[in-house]
Every structure is written in C-alpha cells, then in structure tokens.
Amino acid sequence: MKVLLTGGTGFIGRELLKHLTTHEVVLLTRHPQKAKHVLSHTDMGNVTYISDLDQFHHLNDFDAVINLAGEPIADKRWTKKQKHTICNSRWRLTEDLVSLIHASTTPPEVFISGSAVGYYGDQQEHPFDETLHVSDLGFPHEVCAKWEQIANRARSEMTRVCLLRTGVVLAPQGGALNKMLPPYRLGLGGPLGQGSQYMPWIHMLDMVRGIIYLLDTPHAYGEFNLCAPHPVTNKQFSQTLAKTLKRPHILKTPKWVMSLAMGESSVLLFDSIRAKPKKLTELGFHFSYSRIEPALKNLLQHHE
C-alpha cells in the first residue's frame, strides 16, 4: 500500500511509522533532512520525504492518506495568535489534501484524519459514544468540528473517511505521562481540582493499532473515539499512577492554580469526557490495554 502521511515526526506519527514498514510511505514534513535524522531508527528504507504538496496535482498513485499534522494544542497559552496557529495548522493542510483527493480520478481508498475528544466539550459524569451530537462554544470543539467538517468533504463512493477523536495518549516517552512523572516520582503527585473529571486515555500501542485497523478495514468510516473502553476520573488516574510508582498520593492542585498558569487552555485538564470507543469495538477491534493499571505498569516498565 502506498500511504501519504502528514505529522510523521510527531508524537503519534513516529510510533505509527514503526507499524508501516511493509508499506511505501511518502512523508510530508517542513524539514526533510531533520525528519530523516529524527526517524533514522524507524525508516526501514520505505519512506520518501517531501517538503510540500506542490508537486502533486492529484493523489491517483496513493492508496491511503493519514493526516496527523497539527500544532500541539496544549504546549502554549491560547493567545489569539496561538489559536490561529492551532487552527491553521489543521484546517489549511486538510483543505489542501481534500482538494487533491477531489482532483483524483482514482483517489485514495481511505482518508484517515485527526481530531480529538475535545470535540465533545465538558460532558460531566455522563458516558457517551460517537453518536453524541454536540453544540459547544469551547475552543477545542471549534477546532475539531471544523477540522472534521473539512475532512468529511473527501468522502465519496471511492474514498471513505475515518476521523480519529483521540483521547490522552499515554506512551513511555513524551506526551502527557512524561510531564506528570517528575512530580509523582518526588511524591508530589495528586488530583487536579476535585479530580472528579473523566479522562479518556489510550495506550500508544492501541492508538497506532487502532489507526492500522481502520486503514485495513474496508467498511470502516465516520467518527471513531480513539480511547480505552474504561475511562477513569482524574483522581482514579492519579491514585493509580502514584500506586504504580509506590509513591504517596496526598497533594491536590487547586483548579484556580492551573487556571492561572494555563489560562483558557486549562479546560483541557478540567473538562470531563467519559468517551467510549463503541464504533471501534463493534468493528471487532480488541484493545491490548483496556484498564488503566496494567497500562501504566507496562508504560512505566518501558520508561525505566
């Protein structure tokens, strides 16, 4: 299979490439030489690096497009400029890819495009799946809703579209877990606020396996919650992490402290999203890590 991949040097993309070694991959990256260096242990000679899409007038030669590119949403405060960067990095590239798919006489069979569970906004303690329709004024919903809307324009009888509503991806290196570990190792870990907000998490292995499953399943299309079947509250996650590390769990970070430190982006920590991966499991996908304690034990073992 010939795959056009964006975001291949990112947190999820780097891991995904390890599972695409039997495919021919064309990787879109702003810095090809830097990407070659970053991916030197992952590239099995099956990756071609390109810096822009200008050389393509169509995507007739591709079997699939996987679109994971986008400015990290949680790394900086949401200033007006940063919001523009976050949106533009997702929307414009997705529009360009959709235009190329429309220009193809034999377009890719599947377009897999990123999104996030932030689409749902704060749903408190209520469990839900992909059938939930949301009208939310929050910035995460705005970003995801338009991103999905643009990606869905690629759908036709010849091209199916799969949207990845991704939860908090846990990996041995990088991402949210890596930021949490230093204070927890020092015995300074604890819940955020009351800790009652639900956290839709997913082990990195299941994240990339899920993408590959959608790539290889011809009847898969639409929105998919990429998160484990058993979301936990922030307090449950915090307790389990402290227990796994054999550290105390006595401190609590007040909500106002995080709101002061992060501004508007603190909603990423306090919105309660009890999302279930109903569509993925109904397709027949089996999670390697559906419960948080075995997932953390595995991840921390590899982190060591």
PDB file of C-alpha atoms in Angstrom:
ATOM      1  CA  MET A   1       0.000   0.000   0.000  1.00  0.00           C
ATOM      2  CA  LYS A   2       1.266   3.494  -0.837  1.00  0.00           C
ATOM      3  CA  VAL A   3       0.483   5.923   2.003  1.00  0.00           C
ATOM      4  CA  LEU A   4       0.764   9.709   2.168  1.00  0.00           C
ATOM      5  CA  LEU A   5       1.441  10.621   5.810  1.00  0.00           C
ATOM      6  CA  THR A   6       1.419  14.024   7.488  1.00  0.00           C
ATOM      7  CA  GLY A   7       2.605  14.541  11.056  1.00  0.00           C
ATOM      8  CA  GLY A   8       5.025  11.632  10.789  1.00  0.00           C
ATOM      9  CA  THR A   9       7.622  13.252  13.048  1.00  0.00           C
ATOM     10  CA  GLY A  10       5.044  13.967  15.756  1.00  0.00           C
ATOM     11  CA  PHE A  11       4.261  12.100  18.964  1.00  0.00           C
ATOM     12  CA  ILE A  12       1.867   9.584  17.364  1.00  0.00           C
ATOM     13  CA  GLY A  13       3.324   9.680  13.855  1.00  0.00           C
ATOM     14  CA  ARG A  14       6.761   8.447  14.922  1.00  0.00           C
ATOM     15  CA  GLU A  15       5.246   5.398  16.567  1.00  0.00           C
ATOM     16  CA  LEU A  16       2.863   4.777  13.678  1.00  0.00           C
ATOM     17  CA  LEU A  17       5.747   4.614  11.214  1.00  0.00           C
ATOM     18  CA  LYS A  18       7.089   1.566  13.073  1.00  0.00           C
ATOM     19  CA  HIS A  19       3.872  -0.221  12.058  1.00  0.00           C
ATOM     20  CA  LEU A  20       4.006   0.884   8.411  1.00  0.00           C
ATOM     21  CA  THR A  21       7.295  -0.748   7.475  1.00  0.00           C
ATOM     22  CA  THR A  22       5.612  -3.059   4.941  1.00  0.00           C
ATOM     23  CA  HIS A  23       4.054  -0.064   3.160  1.00  0.00           C
ATOM     24  CA  GLU A  24       5.527   2.588   0.894  1.00  0.00           C
ATOM     25  CA  VAL A  25       5.270   5.862   2.808  1.00  0.00           C
ATOM     26  CA  VAL A  26       5.541   9.394   1.451  1.00  0.00           C
ATOM     27  CA  LEU A  27       6.076  11.681   4.443  1.00  0.00           C
ATOM     28  CA  LEU A  28       5.136  15.353   4.265  1.00  0.00           C
ATOM     29  CA  THR A  29       7.391  17.403   6.545  1.00  0.00           C
ATOM     30  CA  ARG A  30       8.577  21.012   6.614  1.00  0.00           C
ATOM     31  CA  HIS A  31      12.156  19.877   7.277  1.00  0.00           C
ATOM     32  CA  PRO A  32      13.033  16.680   5.323  1.00  0.00           C
ATOM     33  CA  GLN A  33      16.664  16.489   6.483  1.00  0.00           C
ATOM     34  CA  LYS A  34      15.721  16.955  10.116  1.00  0.00           C
ATOM     35  CA  ALA A  35      12.955  14.360   9.732  1.00  0.00           C
ATOM     36  CA  LYS A  36      15.408  11.839   8.269  1.00  0.00           C
ATOM     37  CA  HIS A  37      17.592  12.285  11.336  1.00  0.00           C
ATOM     38  CA  VAL A  38      14.689  12.057  13.806  1.00  0.00           C
ATOM     39  CA  LEU A  39      13.352   8.925  12.085  1.00  0.00           C
ATOM     40  CA  SER A  40      16.708   7.279  11.370  1.00  0.00           C
ATOM     41  CA  HIS A  41      15.887   4.276  13.600  1.00  0.00           C
ATOM     42  CA  THR A  42      12.334   3.974  12.243  1.00  0.00           C
ATOM     43  CA  ASP A  43      12.840   4.392   8.498  1.00  0.00           C
ATOM     44  CA  MET A  44      13.389   0.921   7.012  1.00  0.00           C
ATOM     45  CA  GLY A  45      14.093   2.365   3.577  1.00  0.00           C
ATOM     46  CA  ASN A  46      10.361   2.584   2.831  1.00  0.00           C
ATOM     47  CA  VAL A  47       9.981   6.341   3.451  1.00  0.00           C
ATOM     48  CA  THR A  48      10.254   9.188   0.928  1.00  0.00           C
ATOM     49  CA  TYR A  49      10.409  12.717   2.342  1.00  0.00           C
ATOM     50  CA  ILE A  50       8.732  15.727   0.731  1.00  0.00           C
ATOM     51  CA  SER A  51       8.505  19.327   1.973  1.00  0.00           C
ATOM     52  CA  ASP A  52       5.252  20.401   0.295  1.00  0.00           C
ATOM     53  CA  LEU A  53       2.329  19.166  -1.799  1.00  0.00           C
ATOM     54  CA  ASP A  54       3.067  21.402  -4.799  1.00  0.00           C
ATOM     55  CA  GLN A  55       4.484  18.519  -6.825  1.00  0.00           C
ATOM     56  CA  PHE A  56       1.099  16.777  -6.749  1.00  0.00           C
ATOM     57  CA  HIS A  57      -1.847  17.676  -8.959  1.00  0.00           C
ATOM     58  CA  HIS A  58      -3.797  14.639  -7.762  1.00  0.00           C
ATOM     59  CA  LEU A  59      -3.357  11.609  -5.492  1.00  0.00           C
ATOM     60  CA  ASN A  60      -4.117   8.882  -8.030  1.00  0.00           C
ATOM     61  CA  ASP A  61      -0.969   6.980  -7.068  1.00  0.00           C
ATOM     62  CA  PHE A  62      -1.864   6.713  -3.389  1.00  0.00           C
ATOM     63  CA  ASP A  63      -3.947   4.034  -1.681  1.00  0.00           C
ATOM     64  CA  ALA A  64      -4.365   5.952   1.579  1.00  0.00           C
ATOM     65  CA  VAL A  65      -3.813   9.313   3.248  1.00  0.00           C
ATOM     66  CA  ILE A  66      -3.190   9.568   7.001  1.00  0.00           C
ATOM     67  CA  ASN A  67      -3.377  13.154   8.238  1.00  0.00           C
ATOM     68  CA  LEU A  68      -1.944  13.650  11.742  1.00  0.00           C
ATOM     69  CA  ALA A  69      -0.310  17.077  11.369  1.00  0.00           C
ATOM     70  CA  GLY A  70      -1.136  19.959  13.666  1.00  0.00           C
ATOM     71  CA  GLU A  71       0.375  22.397  16.142  1.00  0.00           C
ATOM     72  CA  PRO A  72       0.297  20.826  19.658  1.00  0.00           C
ATOM     73  CA  ILE A  73      -2.766  22.220  21.387  1.00  0.00           C
ATOM     74  CA  ALA A  74      -1.560  22.008  24.997  1.00  0.00           C
ATOM     75  CA  ASP A  75       2.019  23.301  24.783  1.00  0.00           C
ATOM     76  CA  LYS A  76       1.348  27.061  24.960  1.00  0.00           C
ATOM     77  CA  ARG A  77      -1.220  29.501  26.330  1.00  0.00           C
ATOM     78  CA  TRP A  78      -4.094  30.154  23.958  1.00  0.00           C
ATOM     79  CA  THR A  79      -3.323  33.674  22.846  1.00  0.00           C
ATOM     80  CA  LYS A  80      -5.153  34.951  19.784  1.00  0.00           C
ATOM     81  CA  LYS A  81      -2.021  34.257  17.718  1.00  0.00           C
ATOM     82  CA  GLN A  82      -1.614  30.738  19.116  1.00  0.00           C
ATOM     83  CA  LYS A  83      -5.260  29.898  18.444  1.00  0.00           C
ATOM     84  CA  HIS A  84      -4.781  30.971  14.846  1.00  0.00           C
ATOM     85  CA  THR A  85      -1.671  28.776  14.572  1.00  0.00           C
ATOM     86  CA  ILE A  86      -3.500  25.766  16.061  1.00  0.00           C
ATOM     87  CA  CYS A  87      -6.441  26.142  13.673  1.00  0.00           C
ATOM     88  CA  ASN A  88      -4.435  26.995  10.572  1.00  0.00           C
ATOM     89  CA  SER A  89      -2.048  24.061  11.026  1.00  0.00           C
ATOM     90  CA  ARG A  90      -5.016  21.672  10.909  1.00  0.00           C
ATOM     91  CA  TRP A  91      -7.593  23.276   8.670  1.00  0.00           C
ATOM     92  CA  ARG A  92      -5.457  24.546   5.790  1.00  0.00           C
ATOM     93  CA  LEU A  93      -3.468  21.340   5.270  1.00  0.00           C
ATOM     94  CA  THR A  94      -6.635  19.253   5.461  1.00  0.00           C
ATOM     95  CA  GLU A  95      -8.253  21.509   2.842  1.00  0.00           C
ATOM     96  CA  ASP A  96      -5.223  21.017   0.575  1.00  0.00           C
ATOM     97  CA  LEU A  97      -5.410  17.228   0.946  1.00  0.00           C
ATOM     98  CA  VAL A  98      -9.155  17.186   0.258  1.00  0.00           C
ATOM     99  CA  SER A  99      -8.622  19.299  -2.861  1.00  0.00           C
ATOM    100  CA  LEU A 100      -6.056  16.813  -4.165  1.00  0.00           C
ATOM    101  CA  ILE A 101      -8.407  13.907  -3.448  1.00  0.00           C
ATOM    102  CA  HIS A 102     -11.169  15.697  -5.382  1.00  0.00           C
ATOM    103  CA  ALA A 103      -8.749  16.240  -8.280  1.00  0.00           C
ATOM    104  CA  SER A 104      -8.038  12.491  -8.495  1.00  0.00           C
ATOM    105  CA  THR A 105      -9.732  10.191 -10.988  1.00  0.00           C
ATOM    106  CA  THR A 106      -8.715   7.178  -8.895  1.00  0.00           C
ATOM    107  CA  PRO A 107      -8.498   8.752  -5.417  1.00  0.00           C
ATOM    108  CA  PRO A 108      -7.101   7.056  -2.291  1.00  0.00           C
ATOM    109  CA  GLU A 109      -9.431   4.418  -0.883  1.00  0.00           C
ATOM    110  CA  VAL A 110      -9.249   5.871   2.609  1.00  0.00           C
ATOM    111  CA  PHE A 111      -8.573   9.244   4.207  1.00  0.00           C
ATOM    112  CA  ILE A 112      -7.782   8.960   7.929  1.00  0.00           C
ATOM    113  CA  SER A 113      -7.735  12.377   9.564  1.00  0.00           C
ATOM    114  CA  GLY A 114      -7.042  13.537  13.079  1.00  0.00           C
ATOM    115  CA  SER A 115      -9.431  15.058  15.577  1.00  0.00           C
ATOM    116  CA  ALA A 116      -9.766  14.808  19.365  1.00  0.00           C
ATOM    117  CA  VAL A 117     -12.228  14.055  22.145  1.00  0.00           C
ATOM    118  CA  GLY A 118     -12.134  17.778  22.838  1.00  0.00           C
ATOM    119  CA  TYR A 119     -14.855  17.839  20.198  1.00  0.00           C
ATOM    120  CA  TYR A 120     -17.346  16.833  22.918  1.00  0.00           C
ATOM    121  CA  GLY A 121     -16.594  19.537  25.468  1.00  0.00           C
ATOM    122  CA  ASP A 122     -17.455  19.029  29.136  1.00  0.00           C
ATOM    123  CA  GLN A 123     -19.987  16.168  29.473  1.00  0.00           C
ATOM    124  CA  GLN A 124     -19.608  15.828  33.262  1.00  0.00           C
ATOM    125  CA  GLU A 125     -20.048  12.234  34.508  1.00  0.00           C
ATOM    126  CA  HIS A 126     -22.258  11.029  31.645  1.00  0.00           C
ATOM    127  CA  PRO A 127     -20.848   8.171  29.497  1.00  0.00           C
ATOM    128  CA  PHE A 128     -21.322   8.546  25.748  1.00  0.00           C
ATOM    129  CA  ASP A 129     -20.125   7.250  22.370  1.00  0.00           C
ATOM    130  CA  GLU A 130     -19.735   8.606  18.841  1.00  0.00           C
ATOM    131  CA  THR A 131     -23.493   9.080  18.391  1.00  0.00           C
ATOM    132  CA  LEU A 132     -23.473  12.097  20.723  1.00  0.00           C
ATOM    133  CA  HIS A 133     -24.170  15.311  18.797  1.00  0.00           C
ATOM    134  CA  VAL A 134     -22.563  18.361  20.329  1.00  0.00           C
ATOM    135  CA  SER A 135     -23.035  22.101  20.031  1.00  0.00           C
ATOM    136  CA  ASP A 136     -20.331  23.667  22.157  1.00  0.00           C
ATOM    137  CA  LEU A 137     -18.811  27.135  22.263  1.00  0.00           C
ATOM    138  CA  GLY A 138     -15.418  25.999  23.562  1.00  0.00           C
ATOM    139  CA  PHE A 139     -12.242  26.361  21.530  1.00  0.00           C
ATOM    140  CA  PRO A 140     -11.427  22.593  21.425  1.00  0.00           C
ATOM    141  CA  HIS A 141     -14.851  21.889  19.911  1.00  0.00           C
ATOM    142  CA  GLU A 142     -14.418  24.704  17.403  1.00  0.00           C
ATOM    143  CA  VAL A 143     -11.060  23.335  16.270  1.00  0.00           C
ATOM    144  CA  CYS A 144     -12.241  19.731  15.966  1.00  0.00           C
ATOM    145  CA  ALA A 145     -15.680  20.406  14.473  1.00  0.00           C
ATOM    146  CA  LYS A 146     -14.316  22.429  11.553  1.00  0.00           C
ATOM    147  CA  TRP A 147     -11.366  20.044  11.119  1.00  0.00           C
ATOM    148  CA  GLU A 148     -13.781  17.121  10.807  1.00  0.00           C
ATOM    149  CA  GLN A 149     -16.116  19.085   8.550  1.00  0.00           C
ATOM    150  CA  ILE A 150     -13.278  19.798   6.122  1.00  0.00           C
ATOM    151  CA  ALA A 151     -12.031  16.190   6.173  1.00  0.00           C
ATOM    152  CA  ASN A 152     -15.519  14.819   5.532  1.00  0.00           C
ATOM    153  CA  ARG A 153     -15.617  16.637   2.192  1.00  0.00           C
ATOM    154  CA  ALA A 154     -13.252  13.964   0.885  1.00  0.00           C
ATOM    155  CA  ARG A 155     -15.866  11.242   1.336  1.00  0.00           C
ATOM    156  CA  SER A 156     -17.236   9.654  -1.834  1.00  0.00           C
ATOM    157  CA  GLU A 157     -18.099   6.235  -3.227  1.00  0.00           C
ATOM    158  CA  MET A 158     -14.388   5.783  -3.882  1.00  0.00           C
ATOM    159  CA  THR A 159     -12.961   7.254  -0.673  1.00  0.00           C
ATOM    160  CA  ARG A 160     -14.042   6.506   2.876  1.00  0.00           C
ATOM    161  CA  VAL A 161     -13.177   8.977   5.629  1.00  0.00           C
ATOM    162  CA  CYS A 162     -12.237   7.965   9.188  1.00  0.00           C
ATOM    163  CA  LEU A 163     -11.964  10.646  11.867  1.00  0.00           C
ATOM    164  CA  LEU A 164      -9.770   9.988  14.909  1.00  0.00           C
ATOM    165  CA  ARG A 165     -11.302  11.531  18.033  1.00  0.00           C
ATOM    166  CA  THR A 166      -8.206  10.898  20.094  1.00  0.00           C
ATOM    167  CA  GLY A 167      -8.034  10.816  23.879  1.00  0.00           C
ATOM    168  CA  VAL A 168      -4.988  11.387  26.099  1.00  0.00           C
ATOM    169  CA  VAL A 169      -2.304   9.192  24.530  1.00  0.00           C
ATOM    170  CA  LEU A 170      -0.022   7.541  27.081  1.00  0.00           C
ATOM    171  CA  ALA A 171       3.461   6.489  25.996  1.00  0.00           C
ATOM    172  CA  PRO A 172       6.762   5.590  27.721  1.00  0.00           C
ATOM    173  CA  GLN A 173       8.391   8.738  26.327  1.00  0.00           C
ATOM    174  CA  GLY A 174       6.796  12.078  25.525  1.00  0.00           C
ATOM    175  CA  GLY A 175       3.226  13.270  25.836  1.00  0.00           C
ATOM    176  CA  ALA A 176       1.180  13.839  28.978  1.00  0.00           C
ATOM    177  CA  LEU A 177       2.649  10.979  31.036  1.00  0.00           C
ATOM    178  CA  ASN A 178       6.184  12.255  30.610  1.00  0.00           C
ATOM    179  CA  LYS A 179       5.135  15.646  32.010  1.00  0.00           C
ATOM    180  CA  MET A 180       3.405  14.043  35.002  1.00  0.00           C
ATOM    181  CA  LEU A 181       6.177  11.718  36.083  1.00  0.00           C
ATOM    182  CA  PRO A 182       8.729  14.106  37.713  1.00  0.00           C
ATOM    183  CA  PRO A 183       6.409  15.414  40.490  1.00  0.00           C
ATOM    184  CA  TYR A 184       4.916  11.948  41.063  1.00  0.00           C
ATOM    185  CA  ARG A 185       8.388  10.412  41.425  1.00  0.00           C
ATOM    186  CA  LEU A 186       9.085  13.045  44.092  1.00  0.00           C
ATOM    187  CA  GLY A 187       5.905  12.111  45.942  1.00  0.00           C
ATOM    188  CA  LEU A 188       4.224  15.377  44.914  1.00  0.00           C
ATOM    189  CA  GLY A 189       1.507  13.904  42.711  1.00  0.00           C
ATOM    190  CA  GLY A 190      -2.199  14.269  43.220  1.00  0.00           C
ATOM    191  CA  PRO A 191      -5.506  15.056  41.535  1.00  0.00           C
ATOM    192  CA  LEU A 192      -6.296  18.287  39.730  1.00  0.00           C
ATOM    193  CA  GLY A 193      -9.116  20.164  41.425  1.00  0.00           C
ATOM    194  CA  GLN A 194     -11.612  17.714  42.914  1.00  0.00           C
ATOM    195  CA  GLY A 195     -10.372  15.047  40.484  1.00  0.00           C
ATOM    196  CA  SER A 196     -13.912  14.087  39.502  1.00  0.00           C
ATOM    197  CA  GLN A 197     -13.445  14.946  35.811  1.00  0.00           C
ATOM    198  CA  TYR A 198     -13.261  11.927  33.488  1.00  0.00           C
ATOM    199  CA  MET A 199     -10.111  11.409  31.459  1.00  0.00           C
ATOM    200  CA  PRO A 200     -10.375   9.466  28.189  1.00  0.00           C
ATOM    201  CA  TRP A 201      -6.958   7.806  27.894  1.00  0.00           C
ATOM    202  CA  ILE A 202      -5.382   5.362  25.439  1.00  0.00           C
ATOM    203  CA  HIS A 203      -2.117   3.405  25.429  1.00  0.00           C
ATOM    204  CA  MET A 204       0.112   4.377  22.487  1.00  0.00           C
ATOM    205  CA  LEU A 205       0.166   0.778  21.277  1.00  0.00           C
ATOM    206  CA  ASP A 206      -3.625   0.749  20.982  1.00  0.00           C
ATOM    207  CA  MET A 207      -3.561   4.173  19.341  1.00  0.00           C
ATOM    208  CA  VAL A 208      -1.382   3.043  16.446  1.00  0.00           C
ATOM    209  CA  ARG A 209      -3.033  -0.376  16.278  1.00  0.00           C
ATOM    210  CA  GLY A 210      -6.375   1.398  16.011  1.00  0.00           C
ATOM    211  CA  ILE A 211      -5.166   3.519  13.099  1.00  0.00           C
ATOM    212  CA  ILE A 212      -3.811   0.453  11.302  1.00  0.00           C
ATOM    213  CA  TYR A 213      -7.092  -1.369  11.948  1.00  0.00           C
ATOM    214  CA  LEU A 214      -9.069   1.457  10.323  1.00  0.00           C
ATOM    215  CA  LEU A 215      -6.587   1.520   7.453  1.00  0.00           C
ATOM    216  CA  ASP A 216      -7.118  -2.205   6.818  1.00  0.00           C
ATOM    217  CA  THR A 217     -10.900  -2.395   7.411  1.00  0.00           C
ATOM    218  CA  PRO A 218     -12.721  -1.509   4.164  1.00  0.00           C
ATOM    219  CA  HIS A 219     -16.125  -0.994   5.789  1.00  0.00           C
ATOM    220  CA  ALA A 220     -14.850   1.422   8.483  1.00  0.00           C
ATOM    221  CA  TYR A 221     -15.838   5.068   8.102  1.00  0.00           C
ATOM    222  CA  GLY A 222     -17.009   8.043  10.132  1.00  0.00           C
ATOM    223  CA  GLU A 223     -16.049   9.219  13.629  1.00  0.00           C
ATOM    224  CA  PHE A 224     -14.117   6.958  15.991  1.00  0.00           C
ATOM    225  CA  ASN A 225     -13.296   7.572  19.653  1.00  0.00           C
ATOM    226  CA  LEU A 226      -9.658   6.519  19.991  1.00  0.00           C
ATOM    227  CA  CYS A 227      -9.688   5.943  23.739  1.00  0.00           C
ATOM    228  CA  ALA A 228      -9.750   2.906  26.029  1.00  0.00           C
ATOM    229  CA  PRO A 229     -13.114   1.301  26.904  1.00  0.00           C
ATOM    230  CA  HIS A 230     -12.731   2.237  30.573  1.00  0.00           C
ATOM    231  CA  PRO A 231     -12.095   5.973  31.075  1.00  0.00           C
ATOM    232  CA  VAL A 232     -11.193   6.965  34.622  1.00  0.00           C
ATOM    233  CA  THR A 233     -11.558  10.103  36.677  1.00  0.00           C
ATOM    234  CA  ASN A 234      -8.522  12.281  37.176  1.00  0.00           C
ATOM    235  CA  LYS A 235      -8.425  11.166  40.824  1.00  0.00           C
ATOM    236  CA  GLN A 236      -8.509   7.461  39.853  1.00  0.00           C
ATOM    237  CA  PHE A 237      -5.735   8.015  37.327  1.00  0.00           C
ATOM    238  CA  SER A 238      -3.670   9.963  39.847  1.00  0.00           C
ATOM    239  CA  GLN A 239      -4.094   7.318  42.562  1.00  0.00           C
ATOM    240  CA  THR A 240      -3.166   4.515  40.159  1.00  0.00           C
ATOM    241  CA  LEU A 241      -0.079   6.348  38.919  1.00  0.00           C
ATOM    242  CA  ALA A 242       1.110   7.014  42.483  1.00  0.00           C
ATOM    243  CA  LYS A 243       0.424   3.403  43.472  1.00  0.00           C
ATOM    244  CA  THR A 244       2.314   2.056  40.447  1.00  0.00           C
ATOM    245  CA  LEU A 245       5.278   4.276  41.290  1.00  0.00           C
ATOM    246  CA  LYS A 246       4.991   3.332  45.004  1.00  0.00           C
ATOM    247  CA  ARG A 247       4.730   6.987  45.946  1.00  0.00           C
ATOM    248  CA  PRO A 248       2.344   8.852  48.272  1.00  0.00           C
ATOM    249  CA  HIS A 249      -0.826  10.439  46.952  1.00  0.00           C
ATOM    250  CA  ILE A 250      -1.580  13.278  49.332  1.00  0.00           C
ATOM    251  CA  LEU A 251      -1.381  16.547  47.411  1.00  0.00           C
ATOM    252  CA  LYS A 252      -4.079  18.261  45.412  1.00  0.00           C
ATOM    253  CA  THR A 253      -3.633  21.068  42.872  1.00  0.00           C
ATOM    254  CA  PRO A 254      -6.471  23.598  43.142  1.00  0.00           C
ATOM    255  CA  LYS A 255      -8.276  24.409  39.926  1.00  0.00           C
ATOM    256  CA  TRP A 256      -7.529  28.117  40.254  1.00  0.00           C
ATOM    257  CA  VAL A 257      -3.782  27.440  40.238  1.00  0.00           C
ATOM    258  CA  MET A 258      -3.947  25.639  36.896  1.00  0.00           C
ATOM    259  CA  SER A 259      -6.338  28.242  35.502  1.00  0.00           C
ATOM    260  CA  LEU A 260      -3.877  30.947  36.466  1.00  0.00           C
ATOM    261  CA  ALA A 261      -0.940  29.062  34.970  1.00  0.00           C
ATOM    262  CA  MET A 262      -2.601  27.914  31.743  1.00  0.00           C
ATOM    263  CA  GLY A 263      -5.379  30.406  31.142  1.00  0.00           C
ATOM    264  CA  GLU A 264      -8.190  29.238  28.881  1.00  0.00           C
ATOM    265  CA  SER A 265      -6.307  26.067  27.901  1.00  0.00           C
ATOM    266  CA  SER A 266      -6.862  24.681  31.417  1.00  0.00           C
ATOM    267  CA  VAL A 267     -10.197  23.330  30.093  1.00  0.00           C
ATOM    268  CA  LEU A 268      -8.083  20.507  28.644  1.00  0.00           C
ATOM    269  CA  LEU A 269      -7.473  19.379  32.220  1.00  0.00           C
ATOM    270  CA  PHE A 270     -10.874  20.003  33.732  1.00  0.00           C
ATOM    271  CA  ASP A 271     -13.441  19.180  31.031  1.00  0.00           C
ATOM    272  CA  SER A 272     -14.952  15.803  31.932  1.00  0.00           C
ATOM    273  CA  ILE A 273     -15.097  13.498  28.897  1.00  0.00           C
ATOM    274  CA  ARG A 274     -16.318   9.957  29.581  1.00  0.00           C
ATOM    275  CA  ALA A 275     -15.998   8.810  25.966  1.00  0.00           C
ATOM    276  CA  LYS A 276     -16.443   5.167  24.938  1.00  0.00           C
ATOM    277  CA  PRO A 277     -14.940   3.613  21.768  1.00  0.00           C
ATOM    278  CA  LYS A 278     -18.198   1.938  20.727  1.00  0.00           C
ATOM    279  CA  LYS A 279     -17.683   2.007  16.955  1.00  0.00           C
ATOM    280  CA  LEU A 280     -14.148   0.637  17.097  1.00  0.00           C
ATOM    281  CA  THR A 281     -15.053  -2.245  19.401  1.00  0.00           C
ATOM    282  CA  GLU A 282     -18.178  -3.070  17.359  1.00  0.00           C
ATOM    283  CA  LEU A 283     -15.935  -3.392  14.293  1.00  0.00           C
ATOM    284  CA  GLY A 284     -14.064  -6.122  16.167  1.00  0.00           C
ATOM    285  CA  PHE A 285     -11.026  -4.218  17.424  1.00  0.00           C
ATOM    286  CA  HIS A 286      -9.566  -5.587  20.680  1.00  0.00           C
ATOM    287  CA  PHE A 287      -7.659  -3.278  22.988  1.00  0.00           C
ATOM    288  CA  SER A 288      -4.355  -4.538  24.365  1.00  0.00           C
ATOM    289  CA  TYR A 289      -4.826  -2.245  27.361  1.00  0.00           C
ATOM    290  CA  SER A 290      -8.436  -1.523  28.316  1.00  0.00           C
ATOM    291  CA  ARG A 291      -7.757  -0.836  32.034  1.00  0.00           C
ATOM    292  CA  ILE A 292      -5.527   1.911  33.408  1.00  0.00           C
ATOM    293  CA  GLU A 293      -3.487  -0.077  35.974  1.00  0.00           C
ATOM    294  CA  PRO A 294      -2.000  -2.667  33.560  1.00  0.00           C
ATOM    295  CA  ALA A 295      -1.453   0.122  31.021  1.00  0.00           C
ATOM    296  CA  LEU A 296       0.554   2.221  33.469  1.00  0.00           C
ATOM    297  CA  LYS A 297       2.541  -0.784  34.693  1.00  0.00           C
ATOM    298  CA  ASN A 298       3.531  -1.570  31.120  1.00  0.00           C
ATOM    299  CA  LEU A 299       4.385   2.040  30.262  1.00  0.00           C
ATOM    300  CA  LEU A 300       6.439   2.666  33.384  1.00  0.00           C
ATOM    301  CA  GLN A 301       8.338  -0.583  32.894  1.00  0.00           C
ATOM    302  CA  HIS A 302       9.364   0.634  29.430  1.00  0.00           C
ATOM    303  CA  HIS A 303      10.099   4.124  30.752  1.00  0.00           C
ATOM    304  CA  GLU A 304      12.609   2.673  33.178  1.00  0.00           C
TER     305      GLU A 304
END
